[in-house]
Short mmCIF file of C-alpha atoms in Angstrom, two decimals:
data_model
loop_
_atom_site.label_atom_id
_atom_site.label_comp_id
_atom_site.label_asym_id
_atom_site.label_seq_id
_atom_site.Cartn_x
_atom_site.Cartn_y
_atom_site.Cartn_z
CA MET A 21 29.78 -38.51 73.64
CA THR A 22 27.77 -35.11 74.22
CA THR A 23 28.26 -32.55 76.68
CA VAL A 24 25.32 -30.66 78.54
CA ARG A 25 25.70 -26.88 78.92
CA GLY A 26 22.72 -25.02 80.21
CA GLY A 27 20.56 -28.04 80.02
CA VAL A 28 20.81 -28.17 76.21
CA ASP A 29 23.11 -30.85 73.92
CA VAL A 30 25.50 -29.09 72.18
CA PRO A 31 24.48 -30.72 68.64
CA VAL A 32 20.88 -29.69 69.37
CA ARG A 33 21.78 -26.04 69.79
CA GLU A 34 24.20 -26.06 66.57
CA GLN A 35 20.92 -27.73 64.88
CA HIS A 36 18.91 -24.57 66.27
CA GLU A 37 21.67 -22.20 65.18
CA ARG A 38 21.69 -23.68 61.77
CA ASP A 39 17.95 -23.36 61.34
CA ARG A 40 17.97 -19.90 62.60
CA ARG A 41 20.47 -18.90 60.01
CA GLU A 42 18.62 -20.82 57.07
CA GLY A 43 15.38 -19.30 58.33
CA ALA A 44 16.91 -15.61 57.98
CA GLY A 45 18.43 -16.45 54.75
CA SER A 46 15.11 -17.05 53.51
CA GLY A 47 13.90 -13.61 53.93
CA ALA A 48 15.61 -10.35 53.22
CA GLY A 49 19.30 -11.41 54.07
CA ARG A 50 19.18 -13.94 50.88
CA ALA A 51 20.09 -12.27 47.63
CA PRO A 52 17.29 -11.78 45.56
CA GLY A 53 16.57 -14.09 42.45
CA PRO A 54 14.77 -13.36 39.16
CA ALA A 55 11.67 -13.48 40.91
CA ALA A 56 12.22 -11.02 43.67
CA GLU A 57 14.20 -8.64 41.12
CA VAL A 58 10.78 -8.59 39.17
CA ALA A 59 8.89 -7.76 42.37
CA ARG A 60 11.43 -5.43 43.29
CA GLY A 61 10.68 -3.50 39.96
CA ARG A 62 6.99 -3.33 40.66
CA GLY A 63 6.55 0.08 42.23
CA ALA A 64 3.69 1.25 44.17
CA SER A 65 1.73 2.34 41.29
CA GLY A 66 1.40 -0.68 39.39
CA THR A 67 2.73 -4.00 38.57
CA GLY A 68 5.85 -4.45 36.56
CA ALA A 69 4.17 -5.42 33.29
CA SER A 70 2.10 -2.19 33.43
CA ALA A 71 4.99 -0.18 34.60
CA THR A 72 7.09 -1.41 31.86
CA GLY A 73 4.58 -0.64 29.06
CA ALA A 74 3.97 2.77 30.25
CA SER A 75 7.98 3.26 29.87
CA GLY A 76 8.05 1.78 26.85
CA ALA A 77 5.16 3.89 25.40
CA LYS A 78 6.79 7.00 26.51
CA SER A 79 10.50 6.24 25.03
CA SER A 80 8.98 4.53 21.55
CA SER A 81 6.74 7.49 20.85
CA PRO A 82 9.65 10.37 20.78
CA ALA A 83 11.69 7.87 18.65
CA GLN A 84 9.00 7.51 16.33
CA ARG A 85 8.28 11.26 16.04
CA ARG A 86 12.38 11.71 15.67
CA GLY A 87 12.26 8.90 12.98
CA ARG A 88 11.38 10.99 10.00
CA PRO A 89 13.14 14.14 10.68
CA ARG A 90 16.23 12.08 11.06
CA SER A 91 15.42 10.28 7.64
CA GLU A 92 15.03 13.77 5.73
CA ALA A 93 18.16 14.82 7.62
CA VAL A 94 19.93 11.98 5.89
CA GLU A 95 18.44 12.29 2.52
CA ARG A 96 19.40 15.94 2.42
CA SER A 97 23.02 15.30 3.40
CA ILE A 98 23.27 12.59 0.60
CA VAL A 99 21.89 15.40 -1.89
CA GLU A 100 24.15 18.12 -0.59
CA ALA A 101 27.13 15.76 -0.97
CA VAL A 102 26.18 15.15 -4.77
CA VAL A 103 25.93 18.79 -5.14
CA ARG A 104 29.02 19.53 -3.32
CA LEU A 105 31.03 17.03 -5.56
CA PHE A 106 29.50 18.70 -8.49
CA GLU A 107 30.75 22.06 -7.49
CA GLU A 108 34.25 20.72 -6.88
CA GLY A 109 34.10 19.81 -10.55
CA LEU A 110 33.44 15.99 -10.35
CA PRO A 111 32.02 14.63 -13.67
CA LEU A 112 29.22 12.48 -14.06
CA SER A 113 31.50 9.67 -15.17
CA GLU A 114 33.34 9.62 -12.08
CA LEU A 115 30.52 9.88 -9.80
CA SER A 116 29.94 6.64 -7.81
CA ILE A 117 27.66 5.56 -4.86
CA GLU A 118 30.74 4.74 -3.04
CA ARG A 119 31.96 8.36 -3.57
CA ILE A 120 28.69 9.72 -2.12
CA ALA A 121 28.46 7.70 0.63
CA ARG A 122 31.79 8.62 1.83
CA THR A 123 31.27 12.49 1.12
CA ALA A 124 27.85 12.42 2.87
CA GLY A 125 29.22 10.24 5.72
CA VAL A 126 26.76 7.35 5.36
CA GLY A 127 26.90 3.70 4.29
CA LYS A 128 26.35 2.53 0.72
CA ALA A 129 23.14 0.92 2.00
CA THR A 130 21.88 3.89 3.94
CA ILE A 131 21.73 5.47 -0.09
CA TYR A 132 20.23 2.19 -1.55
CA ARG A 133 17.57 1.98 0.67
CA ARG A 134 16.29 5.61 -0.68
CA TRP A 135 17.28 5.32 -4.24
CA LYS A 136 17.41 2.32 -7.00
CA GLY A 137 20.95 3.54 -8.09
CA LYS A 138 22.51 6.56 -9.05
CA GLU A 139 20.15 7.64 -11.86
CA ALA A 140 17.58 7.88 -9.51
CA LEU A 141 19.35 9.72 -6.97
CA LEU A 142 20.92 12.36 -9.73
CA VAL A 143 17.43 12.89 -11.01
CA ASP A 144 16.31 14.08 -7.48
CA VAL A 145 19.39 16.18 -6.97
CA VAL A 146 18.59 18.07 -10.30
CA ARG A 147 15.11 18.65 -9.42
CA SER A 148 16.11 19.78 -6.12
CA MET A 149 18.23 22.64 -7.68
CA GLU A 150 15.23 23.80 -10.02
CA PRO A 151 12.66 26.05 -9.03
CA VAL A 152 9.75 24.39 -7.29
CA ASP A 153 6.47 24.43 -9.62
CA PRO A 154 3.88 26.16 -7.61
CA PRO A 155 0.03 24.67 -7.63
CA LEU A 156 -1.91 25.93 -10.75
CA PRO A 157 -4.44 28.82 -9.50
CA GLY A 158 -7.43 26.91 -11.58
CA THR A 159 -9.07 30.19 -11.96
CA SER A 160 -9.23 29.73 -15.95
CA VAL A 161 -7.70 27.78 -18.98
CA ARG A 162 -5.42 31.15 -19.49
CA ASP A 163 -4.22 31.65 -15.99
CA ASP A 164 -3.12 28.22 -15.89
CA LEU A 165 -1.38 28.22 -18.92
CA VAL A 166 0.12 31.51 -17.86
CA ALA A 167 1.61 29.76 -14.68
CA MET A 168 2.72 26.80 -16.62
CA ILE A 169 4.67 29.18 -19.12
CA GLU A 170 6.27 31.36 -16.10
CA MET A 171 7.41 28.28 -14.32
CA LEU A 172 8.91 27.21 -17.57
CA ARG A 173 10.52 30.71 -17.85
CA GLN A 174 12.05 30.49 -14.32
CA ARG A 175 13.31 26.96 -14.89
CA GLY A 176 15.13 28.18 -18.10
CA LEU A 177 16.59 31.09 -16.52
CA ALA A 178 17.74 28.99 -13.46
CA LYS A 179 19.61 26.85 -15.77
CA ARG A 180 21.18 29.68 -17.48
CA SER A 181 22.15 31.53 -14.59
CA SER A 182 23.56 28.34 -12.52
CA ALA A 183 26.85 27.40 -14.01
CA LEU A 184 26.38 23.95 -12.12
CA LEU A 185 22.81 23.60 -13.43
CA HIS A 186 24.16 24.08 -16.79
CA ASN A 187 26.79 22.06 -16.68
CA VAL A 188 24.79 18.86 -14.97
CA PHE A 189 22.03 19.45 -17.72
CA ALA A 190 24.87 19.38 -20.71
CA GLN A 191 26.57 16.31 -19.44
CA MET A 192 22.96 14.49 -18.68
CA HIS A 193 22.31 14.50 -22.28
CA GLY A 194 25.37 12.30 -22.83
CA TYR A 195 23.73 9.58 -20.44
CA PRO A 196 20.65 8.45 -22.21
CA LYS A 197 19.48 6.37 -18.96
CA LEU A 198 19.96 8.99 -16.84
CA TRP A 199 18.12 11.62 -19.32
CA ASP A 200 15.15 9.29 -19.84
CA MET A 201 14.66 8.78 -16.23
CA TYR A 202 14.35 12.60 -16.00
CA HIS A 203 12.52 13.14 -18.72
CA ARG A 204 9.72 10.69 -17.34
CA THR A 205 9.67 12.11 -13.79
CA SER A 206 10.03 15.51 -14.27
CA VAL A 207 9.44 16.66 -17.97
CA LEU A 208 6.70 14.15 -18.87
CA PRO A 209 4.43 15.20 -15.65
CA ARG A 210 4.33 18.84 -16.60
CA ARG A 211 3.49 17.76 -19.98
CA GLN A 212 0.50 15.81 -19.02
CA LEU A 213 -0.28 18.81 -16.72
CA MET A 214 -0.58 20.75 -19.59
CA ASP A 215 -2.47 18.53 -21.81
CA GLU A 216 -5.37 18.24 -18.89
CA VAL A 217 -5.54 22.08 -19.28
CA LEU A 218 -5.81 22.21 -22.93
CA ARG A 219 -8.19 19.68 -22.75
CA ARG A 220 -10.31 21.55 -20.66
CA GLY A 221 -9.99 24.79 -22.68
CA ILE A 222 -11.26 22.30 -25.53
CA GLN A 223 -14.31 21.08 -24.08
CA ASN A 224 -15.26 24.52 -22.52
CA GLY A 225 -15.03 26.02 -26.15
CA GLU A 226 -12.29 28.17 -25.45
CA ILE A 227 -10.07 26.43 -27.58
CA ARG A 228 -10.53 25.04 -31.19
CA ALA A 229 -10.88 21.46 -31.36
CA ASP A 230 -9.15 20.88 -34.95
CA ILE A 231 -5.74 21.66 -34.37
CA ASP A 232 -3.47 18.61 -33.76
CA PHE A 233 -3.23 18.12 -30.00
CA ASP A 234 0.70 17.80 -29.71
CA LEU A 235 1.22 20.82 -31.78
CA LEU A 236 -1.07 22.85 -29.66
CA GLY A 237 0.98 22.10 -26.45
CA ASP A 238 3.80 23.26 -28.79
CA LEU A 239 2.48 26.11 -29.65
CA PHE A 240 2.50 27.32 -26.16
CA VAL A 241 5.70 25.91 -24.74
CA GLY A 242 7.82 26.64 -28.11
CA PRO A 243 8.40 30.17 -27.95
CA MET A 244 9.55 30.25 -24.27
CA LEU A 245 11.97 27.43 -24.68
CA VAL A 246 13.54 29.11 -27.63
CA ARG A 247 13.96 32.43 -25.62
CA THR A 248 15.32 30.65 -22.44
CA VAL A 249 17.34 27.90 -23.74
CA LEU A 250 18.54 29.07 -27.56
CA TRP A 251 18.59 32.68 -27.23
CA SER A 252 21.85 33.11 -24.86
CA ASP A 253 22.13 36.88 -25.31
CA GLY A 254 18.25 37.29 -24.60
CA THR A 255 16.34 37.20 -21.26
CA PRO A 256 12.46 37.28 -21.53
CA GLY A 257 11.37 39.37 -18.84
CA GLU A 258 8.47 39.27 -16.50
CA GLY A 259 5.27 39.51 -18.28
CA SER A 260 6.42 37.47 -21.15
CA ALA A 261 4.40 34.31 -20.30
CA GLU A 262 1.15 36.33 -20.80
CA GLN A 263 2.26 37.89 -23.88
CA ILE A 264 2.99 34.11 -25.31
CA VAL A 265 -0.02 32.71 -23.73
CA ASP A 266 -2.57 35.45 -25.03
CA ALA A 267 -0.71 35.61 -28.50
CA VAL A 268 -1.28 31.97 -29.28
CA LEU A 269 -4.87 31.90 -27.27
CA ALA A 270 -5.78 34.54 -29.91
CA GLY A 271 -5.02 32.17 -32.73
CA VAL A 272 -6.44 29.11 -31.51
CA ARG A 273 -9.25 30.11 -29.58
CA ALA A 274 -12.50 28.74 -30.90
CA PRO A 275 -14.93 30.73 -32.97
CA ARG A 276 -17.91 32.58 -31.45
#
């Protein structure tokens, strides 16, 4: 049985009240769904997609720029870890990727992503301890030869003055695979560069063409190797590279 209050049936009024509440719930009073969240993310400056794209571009660009320095920092920490282990007296036979990773504070996978194995890493470590070869002057065959022999002198003196470098090289000879890799990646490119300079000298008539080519290179390199490696009590001073090159050129110069 229905009662009437103010001319309106109670069930009808309750229905109106429910309709009013549901109508309000469909607007601001209802908790926003996914579509409302996306709409809320769209600011006055543009759509949500464009705002996200702009934000993503700003955040990814610095990350890309920082990526390389972070990589270089990691590689430097790994190389320094190997040097530190050598300084502590750890022999090559006990050096392992696990030990290097633990010392550097990185995972083994981090090392293997950058080097194929222990030998490749050690070659880079040794090269990092050697003097850096500057570019050749390119002004003449003589000047290029002097620059190369001078760098040979500096490397020899570095091995002699650095007990660490001397010790590492002494141990490397006992590991044929390691020594062969160092020779291929460090020694051979320097010899090939000298061969190019010598060929240029032969082609332009500065050097005789009737001399065995391998012997020709040894004539320039041999004296400095003897004085820096074999003579422990003799130190070739500045200007010795010029003396060696000039003396050898006087004997191999093409007749005019």
